Amino acid sequence: MSVAAVAHYTLPDTPYNLWVRDELVDYLRLPNDGSKAEVIGGEIVVSPGPDYAHNDMVQDVVHSISAARIADPSFRWRCIHTMDLDLSEIQDGYIPDLAVLDRETAKEARKARLKDITPEQVALVLEITSPSTAGNDRMPTARRSTATKWNGYAQVGIPYYLLIDRAPRSGRSTLYSNPDRSSGAYMDALTWDFGETIRLPEPFGFDIPTDEWEPW
């Protein structure tokens, strides 16, 4: 089973500064196999590329957004995947599986040819767990001493975090909302088991079928 590497390095600068300058991957000499380097809770986290099922579930969400756009020309949401998200406020750098932006923000980002996006541009982030990354995506447990993406997304005020947990004991999706920036926690949550349709509330108002989703 592949595992994420969490290690300590002697660096010429902070992990975050290297990440922002696109130097971290080169410094770590990662193989060209889909591996990605993020800074989570101040720690460098290197994760292997996801499997086919993971990527296919991302595409299911993308297709749901595309279907909503076709059904309603006024639908305001767009999405982008594997885009660097710069959390400068907490000196972290993530690469979410998907980020959802409103139409005008997406248009401006494309026109500006941005190489990364920032929290104020994002309405919703999506993460899908893999065996190697699940602990970094979920709400932290009492045994974890460092913050997770769940904390980071809340701390920078991203309004919604959709976590699709593929673990055999989970098999569910959770939409976290109402971030408390001071504590780095989401106050509200809605959950759907695999097989149930995810019905995202306003301001999104579209559905994501999960009939074919299975745990890893």
Short mmCIF file of C-alpha atoms in Angstrom, two decimals:
data_model
loop_
_atom_site.label_atom_id
_atom_site.label_comp_id
_atom_site.label_asym_id
_atom_site.label_seq_id
_atom_site.Cartn_x
_atom_site.Cartn_y
_atom_site.Cartn_z
CA MET A 1 0.00 0.00 0.00
CA SER A 2 1.32 3.44 -0.88
CA VAL A 3 1.83 5.85 1.98
CA ALA A 4 2.31 9.58 2.22
CA ALA A 5 5.75 10.70 3.28
CA VAL A 6 5.94 13.15 6.13
CA ALA A 7 9.52 14.11 6.81
CA HIS A 8 11.79 16.82 8.18
CA TYR A 9 14.36 18.41 5.89
CA THR A 10 17.12 20.95 6.22
CA LEU A 11 15.81 23.57 3.82
CA PRO A 12 17.25 26.81 2.48
CA ASP A 13 13.94 28.51 3.30
CA THR A 14 10.61 27.67 4.93
CA PRO A 15 8.56 24.90 3.29
CA TYR A 16 5.83 27.41 2.50
CA ASN A 17 8.17 29.90 0.81
CA LEU A 18 9.68 27.13 -1.30
CA TRP A 19 6.20 25.91 -2.20
CA VAL A 20 5.06 29.39 -3.26
CA ARG A 21 8.13 29.77 -5.49
CA ASP A 22 7.54 26.33 -7.07
CA GLU A 23 10.90 25.18 -5.73
CA LEU A 24 9.75 22.58 -3.22
CA VAL A 25 9.05 19.80 -5.75
CA ASP A 26 12.43 20.33 -7.40
CA TYR A 27 14.20 20.36 -4.05
CA LEU A 28 12.57 17.06 -3.07
CA ARG A 29 13.36 15.55 -6.51
CA LEU A 30 9.99 13.91 -6.79
CA PRO A 31 9.45 11.36 -9.56
CA ASN A 32 7.23 12.33 -12.46
CA ASP A 33 4.50 9.89 -11.41
CA GLY A 34 1.74 12.18 -10.20
CA SER A 35 3.22 12.66 -6.73
CA LYS A 36 2.46 16.00 -5.16
CA ALA A 37 4.01 18.04 -2.38
CA GLU A 38 1.90 20.15 -0.05
CA VAL A 39 2.51 22.07 3.15
CA ILE A 40 -0.07 21.04 5.75
CA GLY A 41 0.16 22.40 9.27
CA GLY A 42 3.64 23.64 8.45
CA GLU A 43 4.81 20.12 7.50
CA ILE A 44 5.89 18.93 4.06
CA VAL A 45 3.57 16.13 2.95
CA VAL A 46 4.41 14.17 -0.19
CA SER A 47 1.59 11.99 -1.54
CA PRO A 48 1.62 9.51 -4.42
CA GLY A 49 -0.63 10.01 -7.42
CA PRO A 50 -4.25 8.89 -6.88
CA ASP A 51 -5.74 5.71 -8.34
CA TYR A 52 -8.28 5.55 -11.17
CA ALA A 53 -11.32 5.27 -8.89
CA HIS A 54 -10.28 8.43 -7.05
CA ASN A 55 -9.89 10.40 -10.28
CA ASP A 56 -13.14 9.01 -11.68
CA MET A 57 -15.04 10.26 -8.63
CA VAL A 58 -13.57 13.72 -9.18
CA GLN A 59 -14.88 13.52 -12.75
CA ASP A 60 -18.33 12.57 -11.44
CA VAL A 61 -18.43 15.86 -9.53
CA VAL A 62 -17.16 17.77 -12.57
CA HIS A 63 -19.85 16.16 -14.72
CA SER A 64 -22.53 17.17 -12.20
CA ILE A 65 -21.40 20.78 -12.39
CA SER A 66 -21.32 20.61 -16.20
CA ALA A 67 -24.84 19.15 -16.26
CA ALA A 68 -26.10 21.96 -14.03
CA ARG A 69 -24.54 24.51 -16.39
CA ILE A 70 -26.25 22.93 -19.40
CA ALA A 71 -29.62 22.77 -17.62
CA ASP A 72 -29.47 26.38 -16.43
CA PRO A 73 -27.53 29.03 -18.44
CA SER A 74 -27.54 31.28 -15.37
CA PHE A 75 -25.74 28.66 -13.24
CA ARG A 76 -22.91 30.61 -11.67
CA TRP A 77 -20.39 27.94 -10.62
CA ARG A 78 -17.21 26.76 -12.31
CA CYS A 79 -14.56 24.30 -11.12
CA ILE A 80 -10.86 23.67 -11.48
CA HIS A 81 -8.86 20.62 -10.37
CA THR A 82 -5.26 20.10 -9.16
CA MET A 83 -4.76 23.86 -8.84
CA ASP A 84 -2.40 25.20 -6.19
CA LEU A 85 -4.26 26.94 -3.36
CA ASP A 86 -2.10 29.45 -1.50
CA LEU A 87 -3.11 29.74 2.17
CA SER A 88 -0.68 32.55 2.91
CA GLU A 89 -2.48 33.52 6.12
CA ILE A 90 -1.37 30.26 7.76
CA GLN A 91 1.73 29.62 5.61
CA ASP A 92 0.30 26.42 4.10
CA GLY A 93 -0.05 25.35 0.48
CA TYR A 94 -2.59 22.75 -0.68
CA ILE A 95 -3.58 21.14 -3.96
CA PRO A 96 -7.28 20.26 -3.52
CA ASP A 97 -8.88 17.66 -5.75
CA LEU A 98 -11.33 20.31 -6.92
CA ALA A 99 -12.06 23.96 -6.22
CA VAL A 100 -15.37 25.64 -7.04
CA LEU A 101 -15.39 29.34 -7.95
CA ASP A 102 -18.13 31.65 -9.12
CA ARG A 103 -18.29 32.41 -12.84
CA GLU A 104 -16.84 35.93 -12.72
CA THR A 105 -13.97 34.94 -10.42
CA ALA A 106 -13.11 32.01 -12.70
CA LYS A 107 -13.19 34.28 -15.74
CA GLU A 108 -10.84 36.77 -14.09
CA ALA A 109 -8.47 34.00 -12.96
CA ARG A 110 -8.26 32.59 -16.48
CA LYS A 111 -7.69 36.02 -17.99
CA ALA A 112 -4.91 36.69 -15.48
CA ARG A 113 -3.39 33.23 -16.16
CA LEU A 114 -3.01 32.65 -12.45
CA LYS A 115 -0.61 29.91 -11.35
CA ASP A 116 -2.36 29.58 -8.01
CA ILE A 117 -5.60 30.65 -6.40
CA THR A 118 -6.32 32.10 -2.97
CA PRO A 119 -9.01 31.33 -0.37
CA GLU A 120 -11.08 34.45 -1.03
CA GLN A 121 -11.61 33.25 -4.61
CA VAL A 122 -12.96 29.85 -3.58
CA ALA A 123 -16.51 28.98 -2.53
CA LEU A 124 -16.02 25.24 -2.03
CA VAL A 125 -13.11 22.81 -1.94
CA LEU A 126 -13.33 19.07 -2.53
CA GLU A 127 -11.03 16.39 -1.18
CA ILE A 128 -11.39 12.66 -1.81
CA THR A 129 -9.52 10.43 0.60
CA SER A 130 -6.97 7.83 -0.38
CA PRO A 131 -5.24 5.38 1.97
CA SER A 132 -2.18 7.63 1.94
CA THR A 133 -3.94 10.97 2.54
CA ALA A 134 -7.07 10.34 4.59
CA GLY A 135 -5.61 11.56 7.87
CA ASN A 136 -4.58 14.84 6.27
CA ASP A 137 -8.03 15.49 4.82
CA ARG A 138 -10.26 14.68 7.80
CA MET A 139 -11.08 16.45 11.03
CA PRO A 140 -8.05 15.75 13.27
CA THR A 141 -8.23 13.14 16.00
CA ALA A 142 -7.02 13.57 19.56
CA ARG A 143 -3.91 11.58 18.68
CA ARG A 144 -2.81 14.00 15.95
CA SER A 145 -0.55 16.84 17.05
CA THR A 146 -0.60 18.84 13.80
CA ALA A 147 -3.42 20.52 11.90
CA THR A 148 -5.12 18.95 8.89
CA LYS A 149 -6.58 20.44 5.73
CA TRP A 150 -9.94 20.46 7.53
CA ASN A 151 -8.43 22.94 10.01
CA GLY A 152 -6.64 24.93 7.34
CA TYR A 153 -9.65 25.40 5.11
CA ALA A 154 -11.71 26.58 8.08
CA GLN A 155 -8.97 28.84 9.38
CA VAL A 156 -8.75 30.78 6.12
CA GLY A 157 -12.54 31.01 5.90
CA ILE A 158 -13.38 28.84 2.89
CA PRO A 159 -17.20 28.63 3.21
CA TYR A 160 -17.69 24.96 2.24
CA TYR A 161 -15.53 21.85 2.38
CA LEU A 162 -16.84 18.68 0.73
CA LEU A 163 -14.97 15.61 1.99
CA ILE A 164 -15.61 12.33 0.20
CA ASP A 165 -14.26 9.60 2.47
CA ARG A 166 -13.61 6.33 0.63
CA ALA A 167 -12.43 4.40 3.70
CA PRO A 168 -14.23 1.05 4.10
CA ARG A 169 -15.57 2.03 7.54
CA SER A 170 -16.81 5.38 6.21
CA GLY A 171 -18.12 5.31 2.66
CA ARG A 172 -19.75 8.69 3.01
CA SER A 173 -19.55 12.31 1.92
CA THR A 174 -19.65 15.24 4.32
CA LEU A 175 -20.27 18.88 3.49
CA TYR A 176 -18.71 21.07 6.17
CA SER A 177 -19.82 24.69 6.45
CA ASN A 178 -19.83 27.72 8.74
CA PRO A 179 -16.06 27.94 9.36
CA ASP A 180 -14.86 29.43 12.64
CA ARG A 181 -11.60 31.05 11.66
CA SER A 182 -10.37 31.60 15.21
CA SER A 183 -10.54 27.92 16.14
CA GLY A 184 -9.90 26.50 12.66
CA ALA A 185 -13.04 24.36 12.76
CA TYR A 186 -16.25 23.95 10.79
CA MET A 187 -19.35 24.31 12.93
CA ASP A 188 -21.92 22.57 10.70
CA ALA A 189 -22.01 19.40 8.61
CA LEU A 190 -24.32 17.42 6.31
CA THR A 191 -23.59 13.79 5.44
CA TRP A 192 -24.61 11.32 2.74
CA ASP A 193 -23.74 7.63 2.55
CA PHE A 194 -22.38 6.26 -0.72
CA GLY A 195 -25.37 5.43 -2.93
CA GLU A 196 -27.32 8.47 -1.76
CA THR A 197 -27.48 11.56 -3.93
CA ILE A 198 -25.48 14.49 -2.58
CA ARG A 199 -27.80 17.47 -2.68
CA LEU A 200 -25.69 20.56 -2.27
CA PRO A 201 -27.73 23.36 -0.72
CA GLU A 202 -27.81 26.97 -1.87
CA PRO A 203 -25.87 28.82 -3.03
CA PHE A 204 -24.91 25.80 -5.16
CA GLY A 205 -28.19 23.97 -5.66
CA PHE A 206 -27.05 20.97 -7.68
CA ASP A 207 -26.96 17.21 -7.11
CA ILE A 208 -24.12 14.69 -7.31
CA PRO A 209 -25.19 11.06 -7.89
CA THR A 210 -23.05 8.52 -6.01
CA ASP A 211 -24.65 5.25 -7.14
CA GLU A 212 -21.37 3.86 -8.46
CA TRP A 213 -19.12 5.04 -5.64
CA GLU A 214 -17.41 2.40 -3.53
CA PRO A 215 -14.85 2.41 -0.70
CA TRP A 216 -11.25 1.66 -1.59
#
